[in-house]
XYZ file of C-alpha atoms in Angstrom:
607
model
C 84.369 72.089 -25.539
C 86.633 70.065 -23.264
C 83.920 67.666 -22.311
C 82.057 66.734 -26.216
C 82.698 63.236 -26.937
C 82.698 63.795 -30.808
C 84.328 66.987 -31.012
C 85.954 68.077 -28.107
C 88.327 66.729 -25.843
C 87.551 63.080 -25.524
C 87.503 62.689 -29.190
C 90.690 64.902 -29.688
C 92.833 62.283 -26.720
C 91.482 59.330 -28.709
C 92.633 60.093 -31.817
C 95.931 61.598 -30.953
C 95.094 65.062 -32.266
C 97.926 66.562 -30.907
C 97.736 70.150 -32.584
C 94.270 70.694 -31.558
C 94.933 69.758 -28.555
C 97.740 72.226 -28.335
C 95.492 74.730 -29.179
C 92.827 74.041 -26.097
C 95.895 73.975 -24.094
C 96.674 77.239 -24.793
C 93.624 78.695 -25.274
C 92.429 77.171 -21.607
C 95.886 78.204 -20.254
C 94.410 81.822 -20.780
C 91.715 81.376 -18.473
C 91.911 80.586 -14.117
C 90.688 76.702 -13.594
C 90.382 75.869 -17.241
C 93.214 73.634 -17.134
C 91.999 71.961 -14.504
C 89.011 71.172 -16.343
C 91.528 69.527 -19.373
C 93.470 67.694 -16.582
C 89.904 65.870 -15.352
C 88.879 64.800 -18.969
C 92.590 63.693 -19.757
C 92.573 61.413 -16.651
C 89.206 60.200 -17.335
C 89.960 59.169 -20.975
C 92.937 57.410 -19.661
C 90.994 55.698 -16.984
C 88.183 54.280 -19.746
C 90.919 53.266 -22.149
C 93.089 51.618 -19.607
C 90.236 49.624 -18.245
C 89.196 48.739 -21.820
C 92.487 46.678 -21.875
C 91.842 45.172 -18.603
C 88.611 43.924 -19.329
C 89.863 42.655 -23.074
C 90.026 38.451 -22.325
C 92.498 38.004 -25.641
C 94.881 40.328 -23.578
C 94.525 38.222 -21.035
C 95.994 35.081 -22.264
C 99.258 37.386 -23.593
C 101.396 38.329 -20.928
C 103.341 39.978 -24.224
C 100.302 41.525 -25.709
C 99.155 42.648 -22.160
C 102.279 44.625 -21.278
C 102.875 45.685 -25.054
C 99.110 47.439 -24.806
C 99.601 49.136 -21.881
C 103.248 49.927 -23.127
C 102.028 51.587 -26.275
C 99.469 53.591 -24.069
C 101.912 54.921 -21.873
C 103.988 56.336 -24.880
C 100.279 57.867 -26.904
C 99.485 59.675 -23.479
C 103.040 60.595 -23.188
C 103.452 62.211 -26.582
C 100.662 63.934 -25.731
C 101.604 65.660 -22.716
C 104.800 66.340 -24.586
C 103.495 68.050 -27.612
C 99.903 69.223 -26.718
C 100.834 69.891 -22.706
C 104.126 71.519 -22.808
C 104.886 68.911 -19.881
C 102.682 70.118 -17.539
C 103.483 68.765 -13.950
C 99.550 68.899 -13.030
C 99.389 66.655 -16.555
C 101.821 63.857 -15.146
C 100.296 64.115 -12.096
C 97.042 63.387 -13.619
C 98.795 60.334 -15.690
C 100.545 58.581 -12.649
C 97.169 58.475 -10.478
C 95.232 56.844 -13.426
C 97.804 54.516 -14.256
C 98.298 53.831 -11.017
C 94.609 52.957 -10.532
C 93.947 50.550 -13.583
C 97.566 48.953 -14.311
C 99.298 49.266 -10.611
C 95.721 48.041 -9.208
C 95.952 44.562 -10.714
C 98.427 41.826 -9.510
C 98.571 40.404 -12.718
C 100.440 43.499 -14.019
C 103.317 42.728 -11.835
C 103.319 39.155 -13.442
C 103.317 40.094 -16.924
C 105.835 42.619 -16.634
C 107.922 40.204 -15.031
C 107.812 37.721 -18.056
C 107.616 40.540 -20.947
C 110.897 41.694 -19.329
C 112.279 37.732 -19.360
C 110.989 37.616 -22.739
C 113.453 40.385 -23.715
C 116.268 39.332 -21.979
C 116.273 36.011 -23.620
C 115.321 37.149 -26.841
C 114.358 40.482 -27.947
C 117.511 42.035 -27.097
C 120.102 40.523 -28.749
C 118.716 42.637 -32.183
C 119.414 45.456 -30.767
C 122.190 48.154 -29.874
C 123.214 49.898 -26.561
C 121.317 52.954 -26.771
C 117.862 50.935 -27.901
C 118.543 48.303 -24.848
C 118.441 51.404 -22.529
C 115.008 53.046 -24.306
C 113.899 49.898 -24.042
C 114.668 49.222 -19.922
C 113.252 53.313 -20.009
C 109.575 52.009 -20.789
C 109.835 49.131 -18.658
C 110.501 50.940 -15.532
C 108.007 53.688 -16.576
C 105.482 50.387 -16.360
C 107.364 49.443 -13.192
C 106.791 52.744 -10.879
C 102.848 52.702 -11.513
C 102.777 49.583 -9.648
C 101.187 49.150 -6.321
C 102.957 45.988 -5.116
C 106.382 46.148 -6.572
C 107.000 42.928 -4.182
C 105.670 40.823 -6.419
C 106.847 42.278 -9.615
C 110.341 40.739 -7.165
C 108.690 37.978 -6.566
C 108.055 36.989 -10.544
C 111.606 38.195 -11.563
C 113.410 36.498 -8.636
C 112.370 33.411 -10.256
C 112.562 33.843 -14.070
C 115.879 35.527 -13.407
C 116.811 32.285 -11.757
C 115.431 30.092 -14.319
C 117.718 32.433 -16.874
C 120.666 32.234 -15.462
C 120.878 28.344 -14.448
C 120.040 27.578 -17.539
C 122.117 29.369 -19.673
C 119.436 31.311 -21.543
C 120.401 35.118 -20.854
C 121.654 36.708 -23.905
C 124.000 38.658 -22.033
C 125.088 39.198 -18.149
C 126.127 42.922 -18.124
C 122.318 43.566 -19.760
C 121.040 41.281 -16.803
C 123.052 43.511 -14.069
C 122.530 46.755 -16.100
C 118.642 46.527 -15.321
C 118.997 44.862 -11.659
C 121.178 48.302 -10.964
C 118.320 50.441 -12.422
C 115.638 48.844 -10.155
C 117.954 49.258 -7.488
C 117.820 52.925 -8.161
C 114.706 53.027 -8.234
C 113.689 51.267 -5.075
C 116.688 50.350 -2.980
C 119.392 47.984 -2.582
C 117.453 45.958 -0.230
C 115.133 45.458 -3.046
C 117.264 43.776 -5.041
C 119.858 42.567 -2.799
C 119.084 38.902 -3.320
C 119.297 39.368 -7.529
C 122.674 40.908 -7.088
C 123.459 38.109 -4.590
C 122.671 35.398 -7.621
C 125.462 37.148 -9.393
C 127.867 36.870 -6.715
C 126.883 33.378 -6.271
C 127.665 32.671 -10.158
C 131.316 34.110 -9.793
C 131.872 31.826 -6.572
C 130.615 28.985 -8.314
C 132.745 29.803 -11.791
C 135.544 29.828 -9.171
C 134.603 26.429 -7.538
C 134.378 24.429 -11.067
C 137.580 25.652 -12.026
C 138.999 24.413 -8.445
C 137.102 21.286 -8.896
C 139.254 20.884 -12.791
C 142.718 21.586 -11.074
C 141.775 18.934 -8.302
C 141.081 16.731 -10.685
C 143.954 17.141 -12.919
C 146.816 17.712 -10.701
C 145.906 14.955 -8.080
C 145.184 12.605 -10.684
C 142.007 11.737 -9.403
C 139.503 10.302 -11.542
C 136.322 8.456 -10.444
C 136.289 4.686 -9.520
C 135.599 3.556 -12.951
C 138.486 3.321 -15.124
C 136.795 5.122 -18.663
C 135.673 8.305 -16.538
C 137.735 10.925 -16.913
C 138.334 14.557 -16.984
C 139.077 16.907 -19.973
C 139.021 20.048 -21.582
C 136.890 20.836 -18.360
C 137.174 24.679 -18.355
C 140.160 25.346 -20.492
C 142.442 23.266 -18.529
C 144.277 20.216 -20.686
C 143.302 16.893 -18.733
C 145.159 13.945 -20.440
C 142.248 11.335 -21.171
C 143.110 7.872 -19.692
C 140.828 6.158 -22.069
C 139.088 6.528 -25.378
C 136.364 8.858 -25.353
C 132.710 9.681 -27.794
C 132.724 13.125 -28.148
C 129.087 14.208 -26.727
C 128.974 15.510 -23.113
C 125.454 15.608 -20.933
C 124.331 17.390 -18.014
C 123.394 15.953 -15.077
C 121.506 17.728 -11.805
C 121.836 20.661 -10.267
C 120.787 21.519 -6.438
C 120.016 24.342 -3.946
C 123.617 24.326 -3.338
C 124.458 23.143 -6.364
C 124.291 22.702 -10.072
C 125.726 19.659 -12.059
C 126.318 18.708 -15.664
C 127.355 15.697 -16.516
C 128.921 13.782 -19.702
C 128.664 11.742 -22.862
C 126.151 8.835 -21.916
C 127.093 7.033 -24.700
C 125.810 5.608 -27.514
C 123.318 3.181 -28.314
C 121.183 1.153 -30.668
C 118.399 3.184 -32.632
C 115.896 4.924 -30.601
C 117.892 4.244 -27.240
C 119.466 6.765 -25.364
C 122.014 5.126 -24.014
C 125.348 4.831 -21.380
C 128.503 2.793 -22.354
C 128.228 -0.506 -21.711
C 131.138 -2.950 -19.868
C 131.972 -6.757 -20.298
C 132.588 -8.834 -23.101
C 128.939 -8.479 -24.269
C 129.555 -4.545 -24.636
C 133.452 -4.952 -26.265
C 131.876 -7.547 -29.073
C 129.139 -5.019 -29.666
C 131.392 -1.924 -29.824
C 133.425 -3.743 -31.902
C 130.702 -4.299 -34.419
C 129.868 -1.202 -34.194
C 132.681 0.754 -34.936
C 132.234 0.489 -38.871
C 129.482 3.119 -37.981
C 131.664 5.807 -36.553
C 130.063 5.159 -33.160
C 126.496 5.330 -33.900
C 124.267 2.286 -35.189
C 121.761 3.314 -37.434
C 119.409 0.555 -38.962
C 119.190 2.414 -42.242
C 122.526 0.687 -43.831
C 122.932 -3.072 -44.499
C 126.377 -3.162 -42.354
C 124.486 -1.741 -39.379
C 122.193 -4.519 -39.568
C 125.264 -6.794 -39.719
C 126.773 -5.697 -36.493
C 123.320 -5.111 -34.913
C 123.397 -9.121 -35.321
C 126.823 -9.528 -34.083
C 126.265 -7.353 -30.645
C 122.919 -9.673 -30.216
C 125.202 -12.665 -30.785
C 127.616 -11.357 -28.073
C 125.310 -10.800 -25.585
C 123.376 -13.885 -25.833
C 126.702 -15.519 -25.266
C 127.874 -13.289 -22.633
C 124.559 -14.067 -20.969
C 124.791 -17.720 -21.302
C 128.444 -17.059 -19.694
C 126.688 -15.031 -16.792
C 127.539 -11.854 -17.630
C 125.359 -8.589 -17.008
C 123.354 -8.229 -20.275
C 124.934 -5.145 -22.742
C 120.967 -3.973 -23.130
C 118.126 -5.106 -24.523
C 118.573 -4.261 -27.805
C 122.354 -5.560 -28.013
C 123.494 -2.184 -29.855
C 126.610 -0.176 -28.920
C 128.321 2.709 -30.288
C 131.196 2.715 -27.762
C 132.791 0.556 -24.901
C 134.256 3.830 -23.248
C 132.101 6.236 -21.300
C 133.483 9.677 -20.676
C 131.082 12.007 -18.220
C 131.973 15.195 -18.025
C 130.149 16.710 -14.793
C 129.704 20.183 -13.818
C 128.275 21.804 -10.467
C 126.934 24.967 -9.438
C 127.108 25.656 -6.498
C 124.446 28.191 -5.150
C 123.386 29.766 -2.007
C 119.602 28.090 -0.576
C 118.480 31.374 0.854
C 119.078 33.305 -2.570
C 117.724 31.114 -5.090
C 114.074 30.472 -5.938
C 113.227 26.607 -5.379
C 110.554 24.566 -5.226
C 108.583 23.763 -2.049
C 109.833 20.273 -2.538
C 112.910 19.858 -4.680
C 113.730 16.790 -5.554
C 117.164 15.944 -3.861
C 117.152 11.843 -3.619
C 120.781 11.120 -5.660
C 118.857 7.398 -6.082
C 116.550 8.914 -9.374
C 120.590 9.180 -11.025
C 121.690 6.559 -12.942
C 124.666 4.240 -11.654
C 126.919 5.798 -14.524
C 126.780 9.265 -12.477
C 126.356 9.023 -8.811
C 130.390 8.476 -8.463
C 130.744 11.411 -10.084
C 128.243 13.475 -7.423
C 130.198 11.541 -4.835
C 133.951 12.627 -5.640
C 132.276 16.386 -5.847
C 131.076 16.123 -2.752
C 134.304 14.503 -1.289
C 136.036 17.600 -2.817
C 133.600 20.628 -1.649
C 132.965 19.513 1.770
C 136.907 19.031 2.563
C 137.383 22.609 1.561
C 133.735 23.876 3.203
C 133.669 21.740 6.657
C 130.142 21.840 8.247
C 127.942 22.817 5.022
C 125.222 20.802 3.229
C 125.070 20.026 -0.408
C 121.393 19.428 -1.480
C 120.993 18.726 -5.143
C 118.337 19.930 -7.058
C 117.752 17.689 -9.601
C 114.641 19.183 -11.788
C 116.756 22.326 -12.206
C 119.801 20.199 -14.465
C 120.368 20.103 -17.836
C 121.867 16.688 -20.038
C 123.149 16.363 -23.049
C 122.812 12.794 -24.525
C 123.360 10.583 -27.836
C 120.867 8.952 -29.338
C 120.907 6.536 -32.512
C 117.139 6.046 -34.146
C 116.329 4.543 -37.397
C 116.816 7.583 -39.393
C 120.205 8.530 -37.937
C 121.534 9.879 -34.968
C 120.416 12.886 -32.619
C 122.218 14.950 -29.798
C 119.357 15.170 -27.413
C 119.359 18.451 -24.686
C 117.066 17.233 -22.130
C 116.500 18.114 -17.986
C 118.475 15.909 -15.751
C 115.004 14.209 -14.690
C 114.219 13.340 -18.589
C 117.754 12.056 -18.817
C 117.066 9.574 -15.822
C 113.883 8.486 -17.858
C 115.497 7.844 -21.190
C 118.198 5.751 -18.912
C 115.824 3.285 -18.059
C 114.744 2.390 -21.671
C 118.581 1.204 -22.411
C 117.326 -1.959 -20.951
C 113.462 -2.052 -21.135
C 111.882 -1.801 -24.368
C 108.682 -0.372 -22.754
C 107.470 0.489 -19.608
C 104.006 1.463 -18.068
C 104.048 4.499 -16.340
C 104.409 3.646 -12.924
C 106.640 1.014 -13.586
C 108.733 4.350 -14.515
C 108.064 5.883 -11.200
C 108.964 2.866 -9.412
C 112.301 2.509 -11.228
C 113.362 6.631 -11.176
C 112.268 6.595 -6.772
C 110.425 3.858 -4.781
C 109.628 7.166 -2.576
C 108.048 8.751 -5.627
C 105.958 5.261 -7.128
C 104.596 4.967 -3.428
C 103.856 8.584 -3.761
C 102.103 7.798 -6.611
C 99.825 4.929 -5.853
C 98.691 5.667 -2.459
C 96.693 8.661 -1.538
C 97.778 9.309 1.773
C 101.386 9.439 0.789
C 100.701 11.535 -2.367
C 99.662 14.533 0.364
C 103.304 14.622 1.722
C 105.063 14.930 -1.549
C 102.603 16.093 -4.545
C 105.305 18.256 -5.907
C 107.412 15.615 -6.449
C 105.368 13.544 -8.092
C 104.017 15.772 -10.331
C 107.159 17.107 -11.395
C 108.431 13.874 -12.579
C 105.243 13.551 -14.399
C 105.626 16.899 -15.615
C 109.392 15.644 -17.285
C 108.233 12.356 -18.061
C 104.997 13.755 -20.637
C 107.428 16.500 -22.051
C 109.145 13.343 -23.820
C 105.718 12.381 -25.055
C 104.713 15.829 -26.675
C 104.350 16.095 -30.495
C 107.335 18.766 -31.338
C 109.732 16.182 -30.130
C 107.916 13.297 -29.504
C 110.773 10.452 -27.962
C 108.775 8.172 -26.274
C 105.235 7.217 -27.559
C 102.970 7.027 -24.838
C 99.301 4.639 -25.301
C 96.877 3.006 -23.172
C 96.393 -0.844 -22.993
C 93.192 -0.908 -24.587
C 93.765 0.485 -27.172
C 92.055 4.171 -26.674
C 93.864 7.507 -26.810
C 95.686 8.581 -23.726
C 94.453 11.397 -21.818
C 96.121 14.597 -21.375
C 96.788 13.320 -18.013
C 99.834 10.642 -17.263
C 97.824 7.467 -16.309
C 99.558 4.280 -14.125
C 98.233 2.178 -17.003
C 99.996 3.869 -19.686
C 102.598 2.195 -21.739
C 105.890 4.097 -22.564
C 108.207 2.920 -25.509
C 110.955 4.555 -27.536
C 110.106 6.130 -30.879
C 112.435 4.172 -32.851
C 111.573 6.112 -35.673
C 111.918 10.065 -33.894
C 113.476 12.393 -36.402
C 114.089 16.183 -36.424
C 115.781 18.770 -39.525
C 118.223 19.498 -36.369
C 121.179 17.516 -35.031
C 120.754 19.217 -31.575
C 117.121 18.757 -30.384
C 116.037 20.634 -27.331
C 113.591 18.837 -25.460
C 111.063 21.656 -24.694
C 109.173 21.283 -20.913
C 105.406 21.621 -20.356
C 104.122 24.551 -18.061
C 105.021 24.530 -14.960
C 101.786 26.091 -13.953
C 99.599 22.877 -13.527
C 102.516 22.155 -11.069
C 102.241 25.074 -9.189
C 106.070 25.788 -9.504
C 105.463 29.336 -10.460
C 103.674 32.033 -8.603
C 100.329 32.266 -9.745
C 98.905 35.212 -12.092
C 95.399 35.943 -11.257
C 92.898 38.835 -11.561
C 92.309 41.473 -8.917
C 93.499 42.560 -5.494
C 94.768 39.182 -4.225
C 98.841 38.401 -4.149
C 100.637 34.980 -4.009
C 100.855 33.416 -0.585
C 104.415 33.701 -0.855
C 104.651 37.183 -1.249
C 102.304 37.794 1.523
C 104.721 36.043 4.197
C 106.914 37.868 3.171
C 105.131 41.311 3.647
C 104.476 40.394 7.120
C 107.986 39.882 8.003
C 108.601 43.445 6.485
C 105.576 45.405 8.268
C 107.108 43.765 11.232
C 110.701 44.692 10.465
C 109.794 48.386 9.503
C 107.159 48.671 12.902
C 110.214 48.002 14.967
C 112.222 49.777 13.292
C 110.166 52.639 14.100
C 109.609 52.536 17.680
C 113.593 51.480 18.206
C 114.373 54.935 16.691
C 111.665 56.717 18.783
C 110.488 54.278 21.631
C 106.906 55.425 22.002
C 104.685 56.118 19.364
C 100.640 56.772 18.899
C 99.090 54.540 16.581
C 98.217 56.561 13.582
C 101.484 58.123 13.712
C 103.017 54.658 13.892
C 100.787 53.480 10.624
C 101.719 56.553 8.592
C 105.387 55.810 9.208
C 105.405 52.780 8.742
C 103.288 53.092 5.338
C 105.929 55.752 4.132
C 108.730 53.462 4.772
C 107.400 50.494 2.858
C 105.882 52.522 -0.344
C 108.952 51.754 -2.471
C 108.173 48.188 -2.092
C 104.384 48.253 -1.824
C 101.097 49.672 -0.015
C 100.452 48.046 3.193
C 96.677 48.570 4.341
C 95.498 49.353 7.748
C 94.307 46.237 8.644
C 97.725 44.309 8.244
C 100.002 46.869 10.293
C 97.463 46.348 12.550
C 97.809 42.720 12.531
C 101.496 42.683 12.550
C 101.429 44.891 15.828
C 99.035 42.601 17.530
C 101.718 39.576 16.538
C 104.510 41.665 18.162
C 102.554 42.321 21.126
C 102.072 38.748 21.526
C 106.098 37.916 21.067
C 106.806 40.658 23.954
C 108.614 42.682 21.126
C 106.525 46.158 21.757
C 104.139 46.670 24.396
C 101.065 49.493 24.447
C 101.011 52.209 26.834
C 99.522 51.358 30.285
C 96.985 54.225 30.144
C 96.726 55.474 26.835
C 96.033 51.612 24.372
C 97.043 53.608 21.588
C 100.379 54.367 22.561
C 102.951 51.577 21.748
C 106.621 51.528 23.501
C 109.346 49.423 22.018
C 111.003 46.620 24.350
C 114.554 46.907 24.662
């Protein structure tokens, strides 16, 4: 009865017949090792279904379909045990060492759950109410204790929590620290102690910008160039001392801190542009003005003062003066960058191997306002280092294009790109790199130099095709002769604004490509194997934990040694034999423990 796939209780599981399976249940309750029997087929069925979804490839490709499947599995086996099993202990028993097995056994788990959770906290959430939020976190965390190696599951959050939270895409903070608290619970506050320490950092850092405004506004300071200044910069009332456009942009942020910048001006159609200075830029602005600050070839009297800023600056330029741009069009004379920094703790926040930090990829426009930051921190914080991250920045910039005018949200990096084409109409793509970093171009073109900074490179690649892409295609990107550009960014390649970009939306978000083929995130993969990352770090904690245990009891035997330490790091994950054993051999060698001198499998701490 229990073990007939078409009528017993295989077939009964699998079709979620819970009142017949209430009945075996109580009919097998009657009888001494029956239930035993159920327990067996009830794992088993589990086991077959849960590495049906493992095996499925279209799950695969879903992290959201992935963790939904096995989501929706845990709640049909729980219902069952519920209403067919009266909650029977041996029954959850049964439930935790299969899931365990098929879900906890594969790394990738740990990924996916990682990203459906990020998934929800950007999104999903903000639909529903209190009480749903916290059913919801309930089935994540059910998810979260079959797994093996909750380290990495810390890994993959560490970052996307990161990514959340410096870019200003978490629906809501409390929700962020509600579940941080409930994995806390669950495994420690050493677990999470650096998530709760990006929280801290975020209240320091709201406390630092709002220092920053007062310096700025009660000293009078405002950067070397006259049209910069400071207002409405975190409720505080700066009185502008020039003219202003009324678009802000952000500039970079860094390991220790965060920028945003402001308005890079206005421009001629399908420029992204900063204000310009000189007589050349004052006759264009001028002739711009009938245009409310943008130029837009579309209208007749846009054409007319397109004309007059090209007649300026070929007269300013006869005169000597820096050229106004290429294309001689100018919504304003006035620049007015607004700048914000974040600044962050290096330990606590996920970076890349190589950020890029050189201040040199910023355009002219900005870099005084990183400098009079930078005056201001380090006279309050003597003897600390501010290293700028600049791939992890946001901008916000104006752009005018031949259907109208677009506010353009962009990464610090593609704001630095767009930059350069105020005064190139085109550029091939390593004339790009050569422009943005010398570093980076030399990178670029010679081999032996691309080893020592691949990341780099690739990362301003990475920013530089994103403005290429066909949902928001802002530079057009083709090969000299003639043929279609690869999917890979080619030296040859020529780069030129899309004069003609339009989008239903004012605000366009420029969305970035993967990181993955960057190697920025950790990397999901199939079976036992964990991210090199996370298995540093699990040496430093089988160390940590092996001398913790000898400290507290100076001389241990070896299996006892390996079973405490294994009990000690199960919240976290399962160490195997073989790696305590290779941690202890490490201490040995660093003189931190020491074996027995007539028993080798005794091991006495060193004081």
């Amino acid at each position: 009865m229990s073990r007939n796939c078409s009528s017993g209780g295989p077939f009964l599981i699998r079709n979620d017949r819970v009142k017949e399976l209430q009945q075996m249940y109580f009919l097998f309750s009657k009888v001494q090792g029956a239930l035993a029997e159920l327990r067996d087929v009830f794992k088993q069925v589990m086991q077959q279904q849960g590495n049906a979804l493992l095996a499925d490839s279209s799950l695969a490709k879903d992290p959201n379909a992935f963790v939904t499947s096995f989501l929706n599995l845990k709640q049909k086996f729980s219902k069952i045990i519920k209403e067919a099993f009266a909650e029977d202990p041996e029954m959850h028993a049964a439930m935790k060492t299969a899931f365990e097995g098929f879900w906890g056994g594969d790394s990738r788990s740990a990924g996916y759950l990682a990203l459906f959770v990020d998934g929800f906290m950007r999104r999903t959430f903000r639909n529903l109410n209190s009480d749903e939020v916290q059913i919801s976190f309930q089935h994540f965390l059910a998810l979260f204790r079959f797994l093996r190696d909750k380290d990495v599951f810390a890994a993959h959050y560490k970052s996307l929590l990161a990514r959340r939270l410096l870019q200003s895409r978490s629906g809501n903070l409390d929700t962020e620290k509600l579940f941080v608290a409930k994995l806390s619970a669950e495994c420690g506050q050493q677990y999470t102690s650096k998530l709760e320490s990006m929280f801290r950092d975020l209240f320091v850092a709201k406390q630092i910008k709002e220092a920053y405004a007062r310096h700025c506004l009660y000293a009078n300071k405002t950067p070397t160039n006259p049209h910069w200044y400071y207002a409405n910069f975190f409720g505080v009332d700066a009185q502008p001392t020039a003219a202003a456009s009324s678009s802000s942009s952000s500039s970079s942020s860094s390991s220790s801190s965060n920028n945003r910048s402001a308005d890079i001006g206005g421009s001629g159609h399908g420029i992204i542009g900063t204000a310009a200075e000189g007589p050349a830029a004052a006759a264009a602005a001028a002739a711009a003005a009938a245009s409310s600050g943008y130029c837009s070839a579309g209208h007749p009297s846009d054409l007319q003062s397109a004309a007059a800023g090209a007649t300026a600056a070929a007269a300013a330029a006869a005169a000597g003066d820096p050229p106004a741009g290429y294309h001689g069009l100018r919504a304003s004379s006035v620049c007015t960058p607004e700048f914000e920094c974040t600044v962050l703790t290096h330990a606590t926040w996920a970076a890349a191997a190589e950020p890029l930090t050189n201040l040199l990829l910023l355009p002219p426009l900005l870099r005084p306002c990183v400098d009079s930051f930078v005056s201001f921190y380090l006279s309050r914080h003597s003897g600390r280092v501010l290293k700028f991250i600049l791939e992890e920045g946001r901008a916000v910039l104006r752009g005018c294009f031949a259907l109208g005018p677009h506010e353009i949200n962009c990464s610090t990096l593609q704001m630095c790109i767009l930059y350069l084409f105020n005064y190139n109409n085109s550029l091939t793509a390593k004339e790009t790199l050569e422009k943005l970093d010398a570093a980076a171009a030399a990178a670029a073109a010679d081999p032996a130099a691309a080893a020592a900074a691949p990341a780099a490179v690739a990362e301003i690649k990475r920013h530089l095709l994103s403005l290429c892409t066909s949902k928001c295609r802002i530079l057009n990107r083709r090969r000299s002769d003639g043929q279609m550009p690869t999917k890979e960014l080619q030296d040859e390649d020529i780069l030129e604004v899309n004069s003609d970009f339009h989008s239903p939306h004012f605000c366009v978000k420029v969305p970035l490509l993967s990181p993955f083929s960057s190697g920025l995130q950790l990397e999901l993969q199939a079976g036992p194997d964990v991210p090199a990352s996370v298995e540093l770090d699990r040496n430093h904690l089988v160390e940590a934990a092996i001398v913790r245990a000898l400290k507290s009891k100076q001389q241990m035997l070896h299996a006892d040694l390996v079973a405490e330490v294994s009990v000690h790091l199960a919240p976290r994950f399962a160490p195997s034999a073989a790696l305590i054993k290779n941690r202890i051999e490490a201490l040995i060698e660093r003189e931190y423990i020491q074996r027995g001198p007539k028993d080798m499998r005794m091991y006495t701490y060193v004081a």
